Short mmCIF file of C-alpha atoms and ligand atoms in Angstrom, two decimals:
data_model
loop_
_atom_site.label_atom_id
_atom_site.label_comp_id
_atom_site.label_asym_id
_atom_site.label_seq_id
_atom_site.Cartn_x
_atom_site.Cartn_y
_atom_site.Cartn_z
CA UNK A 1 0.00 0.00 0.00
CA UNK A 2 1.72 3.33 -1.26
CA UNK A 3 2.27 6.24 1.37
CA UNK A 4 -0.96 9.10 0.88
CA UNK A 5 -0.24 12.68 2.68
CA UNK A 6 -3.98 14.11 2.61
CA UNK A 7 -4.43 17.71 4.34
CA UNK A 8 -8.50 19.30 5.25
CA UNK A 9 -8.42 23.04 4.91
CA UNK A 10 -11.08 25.08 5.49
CA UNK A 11 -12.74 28.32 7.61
CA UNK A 12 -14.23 27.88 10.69
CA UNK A 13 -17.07 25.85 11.69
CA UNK A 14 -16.63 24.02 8.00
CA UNK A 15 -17.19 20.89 9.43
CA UNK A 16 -13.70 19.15 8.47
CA UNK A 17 -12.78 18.04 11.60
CA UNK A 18 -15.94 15.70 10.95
CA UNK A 19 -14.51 14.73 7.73
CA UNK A 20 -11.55 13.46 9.28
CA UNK A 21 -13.07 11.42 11.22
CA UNK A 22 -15.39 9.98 9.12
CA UNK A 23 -12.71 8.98 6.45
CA UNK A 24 -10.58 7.75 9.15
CA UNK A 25 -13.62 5.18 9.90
CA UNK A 26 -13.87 4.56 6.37
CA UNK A 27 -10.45 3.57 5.92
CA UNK A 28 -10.19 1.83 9.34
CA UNK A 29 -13.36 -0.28 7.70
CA UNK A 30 -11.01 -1.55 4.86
CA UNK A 31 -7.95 -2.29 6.94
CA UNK A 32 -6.25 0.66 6.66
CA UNK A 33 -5.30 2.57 9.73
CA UNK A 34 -4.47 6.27 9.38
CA UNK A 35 -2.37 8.31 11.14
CA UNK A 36 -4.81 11.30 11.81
CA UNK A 37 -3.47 14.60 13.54
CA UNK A 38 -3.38 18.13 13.47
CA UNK A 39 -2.17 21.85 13.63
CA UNK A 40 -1.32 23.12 15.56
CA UNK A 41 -0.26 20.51 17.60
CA UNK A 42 -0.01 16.78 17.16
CA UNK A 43 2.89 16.23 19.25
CA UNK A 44 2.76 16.84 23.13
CA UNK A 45 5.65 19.52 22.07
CA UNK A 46 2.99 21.36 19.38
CA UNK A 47 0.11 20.09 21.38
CA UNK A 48 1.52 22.63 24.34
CA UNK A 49 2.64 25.76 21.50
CA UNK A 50 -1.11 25.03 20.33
CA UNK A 51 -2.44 25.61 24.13
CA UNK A 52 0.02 29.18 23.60
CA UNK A 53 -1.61 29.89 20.28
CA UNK A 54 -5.33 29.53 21.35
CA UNK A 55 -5.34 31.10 24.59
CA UNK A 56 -7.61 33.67 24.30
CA UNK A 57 -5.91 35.58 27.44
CA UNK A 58 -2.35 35.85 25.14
CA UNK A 59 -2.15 38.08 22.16
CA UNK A 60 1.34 36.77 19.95
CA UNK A 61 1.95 40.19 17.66
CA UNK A 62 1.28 38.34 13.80
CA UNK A 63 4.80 37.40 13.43
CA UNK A 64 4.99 35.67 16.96
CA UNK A 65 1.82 34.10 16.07
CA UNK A 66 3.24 32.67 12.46
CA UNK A 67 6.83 31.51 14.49
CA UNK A 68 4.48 29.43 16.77
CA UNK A 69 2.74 27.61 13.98
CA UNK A 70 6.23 27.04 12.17
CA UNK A 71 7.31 25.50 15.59
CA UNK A 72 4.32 23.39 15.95
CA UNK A 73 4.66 22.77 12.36
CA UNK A 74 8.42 21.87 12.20
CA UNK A 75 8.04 19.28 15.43
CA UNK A 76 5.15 17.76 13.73
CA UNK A 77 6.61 17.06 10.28
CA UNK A 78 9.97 15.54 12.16
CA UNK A 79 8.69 13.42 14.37
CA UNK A 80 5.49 12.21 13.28
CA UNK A 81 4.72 12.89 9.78
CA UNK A 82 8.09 12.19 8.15
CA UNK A 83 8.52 8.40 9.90
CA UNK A 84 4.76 7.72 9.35
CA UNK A 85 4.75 8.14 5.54
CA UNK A 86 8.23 6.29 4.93
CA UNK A 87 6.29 3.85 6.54
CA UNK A 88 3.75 3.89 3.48
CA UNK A 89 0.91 5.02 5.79
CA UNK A 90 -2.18 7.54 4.72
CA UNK A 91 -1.63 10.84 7.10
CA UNK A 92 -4.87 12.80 7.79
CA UNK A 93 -3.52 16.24 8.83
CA UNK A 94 -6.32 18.48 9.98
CA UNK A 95 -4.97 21.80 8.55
CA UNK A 96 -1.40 21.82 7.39
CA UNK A 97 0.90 24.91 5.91
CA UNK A 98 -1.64 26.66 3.83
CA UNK A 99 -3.59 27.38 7.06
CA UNK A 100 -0.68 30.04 7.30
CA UNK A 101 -1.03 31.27 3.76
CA UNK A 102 -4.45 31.51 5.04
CA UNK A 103 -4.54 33.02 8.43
CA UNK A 104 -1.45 34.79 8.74
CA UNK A 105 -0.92 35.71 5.15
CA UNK A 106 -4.27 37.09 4.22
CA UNK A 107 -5.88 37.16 7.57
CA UNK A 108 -3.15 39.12 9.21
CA UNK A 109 -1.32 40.53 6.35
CA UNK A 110 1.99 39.17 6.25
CA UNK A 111 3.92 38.57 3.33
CA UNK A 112 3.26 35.61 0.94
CA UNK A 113 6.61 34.90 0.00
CA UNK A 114 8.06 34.81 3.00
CA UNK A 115 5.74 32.76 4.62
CA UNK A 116 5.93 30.63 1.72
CA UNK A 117 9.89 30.53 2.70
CA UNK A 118 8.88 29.37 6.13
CA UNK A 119 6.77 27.00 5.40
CA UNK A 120 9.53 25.24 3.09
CA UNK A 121 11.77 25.60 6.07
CA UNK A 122 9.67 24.26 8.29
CA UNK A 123 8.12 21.41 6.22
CA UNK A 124 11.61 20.49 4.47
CA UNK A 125 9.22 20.39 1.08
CA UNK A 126 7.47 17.72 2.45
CA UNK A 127 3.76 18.80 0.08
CA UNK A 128 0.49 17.25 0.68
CA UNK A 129 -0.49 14.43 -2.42
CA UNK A 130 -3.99 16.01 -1.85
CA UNK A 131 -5.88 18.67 -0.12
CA UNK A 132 -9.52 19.03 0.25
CA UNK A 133 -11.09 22.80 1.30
CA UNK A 134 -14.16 22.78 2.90
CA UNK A 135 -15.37 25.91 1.19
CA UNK A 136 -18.42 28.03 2.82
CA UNK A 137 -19.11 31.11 3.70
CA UNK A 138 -17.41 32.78 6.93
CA UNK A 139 -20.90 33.61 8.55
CA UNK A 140 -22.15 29.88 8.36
CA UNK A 141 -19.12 28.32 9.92
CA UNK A 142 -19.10 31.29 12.63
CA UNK A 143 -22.85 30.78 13.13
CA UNK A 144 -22.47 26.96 13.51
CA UNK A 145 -19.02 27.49 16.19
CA UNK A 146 -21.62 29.92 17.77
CA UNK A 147 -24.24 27.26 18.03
CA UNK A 148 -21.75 24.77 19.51
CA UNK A 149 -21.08 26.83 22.39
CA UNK A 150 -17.93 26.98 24.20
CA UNK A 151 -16.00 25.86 20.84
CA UNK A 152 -15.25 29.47 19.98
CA UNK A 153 -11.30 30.07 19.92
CA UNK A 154 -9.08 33.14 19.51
CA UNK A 155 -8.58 33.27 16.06
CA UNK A 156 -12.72 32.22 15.55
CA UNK A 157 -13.20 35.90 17.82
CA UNK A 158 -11.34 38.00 14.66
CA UNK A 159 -14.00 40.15 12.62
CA UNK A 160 -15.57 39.38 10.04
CA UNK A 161 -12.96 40.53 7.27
CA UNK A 162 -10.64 38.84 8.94
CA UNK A 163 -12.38 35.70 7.84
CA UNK A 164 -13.77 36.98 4.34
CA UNK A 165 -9.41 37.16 3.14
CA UNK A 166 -9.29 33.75 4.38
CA UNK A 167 -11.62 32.15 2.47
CA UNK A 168 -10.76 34.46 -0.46
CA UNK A 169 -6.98 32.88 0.12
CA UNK A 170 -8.15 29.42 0.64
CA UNK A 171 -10.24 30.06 -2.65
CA UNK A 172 -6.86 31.47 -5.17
CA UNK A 173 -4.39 28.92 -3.22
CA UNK A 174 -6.84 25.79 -4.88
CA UNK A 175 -7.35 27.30 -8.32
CA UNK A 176 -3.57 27.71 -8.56
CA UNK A 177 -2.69 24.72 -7.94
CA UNK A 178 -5.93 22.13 -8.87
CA UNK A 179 -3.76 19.42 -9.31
CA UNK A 180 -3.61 19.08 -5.54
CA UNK A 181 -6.75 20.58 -3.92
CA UNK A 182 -10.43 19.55 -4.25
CA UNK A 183 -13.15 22.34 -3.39
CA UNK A 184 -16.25 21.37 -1.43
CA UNK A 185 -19.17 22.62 -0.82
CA UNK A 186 -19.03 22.58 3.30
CA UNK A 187 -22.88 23.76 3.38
CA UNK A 188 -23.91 19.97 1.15
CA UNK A 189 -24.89 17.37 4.10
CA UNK A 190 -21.91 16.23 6.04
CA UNK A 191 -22.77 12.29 4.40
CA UNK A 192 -22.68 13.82 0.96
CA UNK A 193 -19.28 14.92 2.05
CA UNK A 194 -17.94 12.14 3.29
CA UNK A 195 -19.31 10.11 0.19
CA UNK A 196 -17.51 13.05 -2.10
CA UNK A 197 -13.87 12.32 -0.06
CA UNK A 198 -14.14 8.65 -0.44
CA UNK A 199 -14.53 9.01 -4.07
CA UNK A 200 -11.22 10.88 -4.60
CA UNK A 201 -9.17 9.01 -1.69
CA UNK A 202 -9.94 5.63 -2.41
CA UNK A 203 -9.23 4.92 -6.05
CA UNK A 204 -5.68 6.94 -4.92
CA UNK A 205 -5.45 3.77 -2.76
CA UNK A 206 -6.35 1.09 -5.13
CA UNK A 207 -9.79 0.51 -2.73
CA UNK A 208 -13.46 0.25 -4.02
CA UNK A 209 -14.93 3.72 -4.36
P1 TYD B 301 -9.02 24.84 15.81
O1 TYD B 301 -9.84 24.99 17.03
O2 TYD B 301 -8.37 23.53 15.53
O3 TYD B 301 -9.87 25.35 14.60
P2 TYD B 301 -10.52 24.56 13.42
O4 TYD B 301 -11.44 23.54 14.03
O5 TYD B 301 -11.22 25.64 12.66
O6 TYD B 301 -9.38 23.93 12.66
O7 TYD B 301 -7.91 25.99 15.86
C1 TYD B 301 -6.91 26.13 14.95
C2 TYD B 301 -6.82 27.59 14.65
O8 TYD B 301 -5.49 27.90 14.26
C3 TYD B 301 -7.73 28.01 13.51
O9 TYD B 301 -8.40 29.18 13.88
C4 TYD B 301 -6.78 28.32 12.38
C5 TYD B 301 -5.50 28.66 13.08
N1 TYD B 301 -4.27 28.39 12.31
C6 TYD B 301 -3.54 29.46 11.80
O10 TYD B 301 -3.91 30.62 12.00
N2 TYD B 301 -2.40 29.21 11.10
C7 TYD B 301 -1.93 27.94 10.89
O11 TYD B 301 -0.88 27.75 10.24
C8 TYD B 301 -2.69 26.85 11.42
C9 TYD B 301 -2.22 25.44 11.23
C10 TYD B 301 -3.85 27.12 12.13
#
């Protein structure tokens, strides 16, 4: 079974999260067991700069915010994702490094390139084979966080602009480069989702669709 690298992008409240988890199940179904994870975090090291990043009580100044996700990021790459896909497994990475683009590039307004630069750094080049964006608009994913109280975080709290230039982002990052992302509609029924992921993932891995 050949190594998969599969990264969920996406605004708030899109739902991914769920999507992880359901192809996770899927693939655990035909004998396949993922690694799944996330970012920030995944390692207790990341896991405790992701504690730093959400605390709504601490404010990181944009770049001190994009350092911590490069840490997170780096630490996660080296010591879990690296080993785990020599290993020929399927990685589920809930957000990866064009949450950055994303969030601290459009969102906060630092430069492209050099995030770009970072993320090279911090990823030694190692690209997702596929990336699926759960694509809706910012007030529906803030309205469903909302609804699930207590799920709010600090970056869910930044205005409503804030959140248009991520999608927006999210939306130029996936036409650039098709070849790698897949655009869903996060407002179709989480099953017609999940139906929708299976059908790209699986024939990748030679299983039924
Ligand atoms: P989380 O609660 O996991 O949000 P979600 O369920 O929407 O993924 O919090 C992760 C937050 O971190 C999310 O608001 C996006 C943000 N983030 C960045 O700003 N830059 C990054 O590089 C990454 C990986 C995440």
């Amino acid at each position: 079974m050949p190594g998969l690298f599969v990264t969920f992008e996406g605004g708030e409240g899109s739902g991914k999260s769920t999507q992880v988890a359901a192809l996770a199940a899927r693939l655990q179904a035909h004998g396949v067991e993922p690694l799944v994870t996330r970012e920030p975090g995944g390692t207790p090291l990341a896991e405790g700069i992701r504690a730093l990043l959400l605390d709504p009580e601490r404010r990181p100044v944009p770049l001190a915010e994009a350092f911590l996700m490069q840490a997170s990021r780096a630490q996660l790459v080296g010591t879990l994702l690296r080993p785990a896909l020599a290993q020929g497994r399927v990685v589920l990475c809930d957000r990866y490094d064009d949450s950055t683009l994303a969030y601290q590039g459009a969102g906060r307004g630092l430069d492209a390139g050099m995030l770009a630069g970072w993320n090279r750094a911090a990823t030694g080049n190692l690209a997702p084979d596929l990336t699926l964006l759960f694509d809706l608009p910012p007030e529906a994913g803030l309205e469903r966080r909302e609804r699930a109280a207590g799920t709010t975080n600090r970056l869910d709290r930044e205005p409503a602009d804030f959140h248009a230039r991520v999608r927006a982002r999210y939306l130029e990052l996936a036409a650039a480069e098709s070849s790698r992302w897949l655009v869903l509609d996060a407002l179709r029924p989480a099953a017609e989702l999940e139906s929708q992921v299976w059908g790209i993932v699986a024939p990748r891995l030679g299983l039924p669709a």
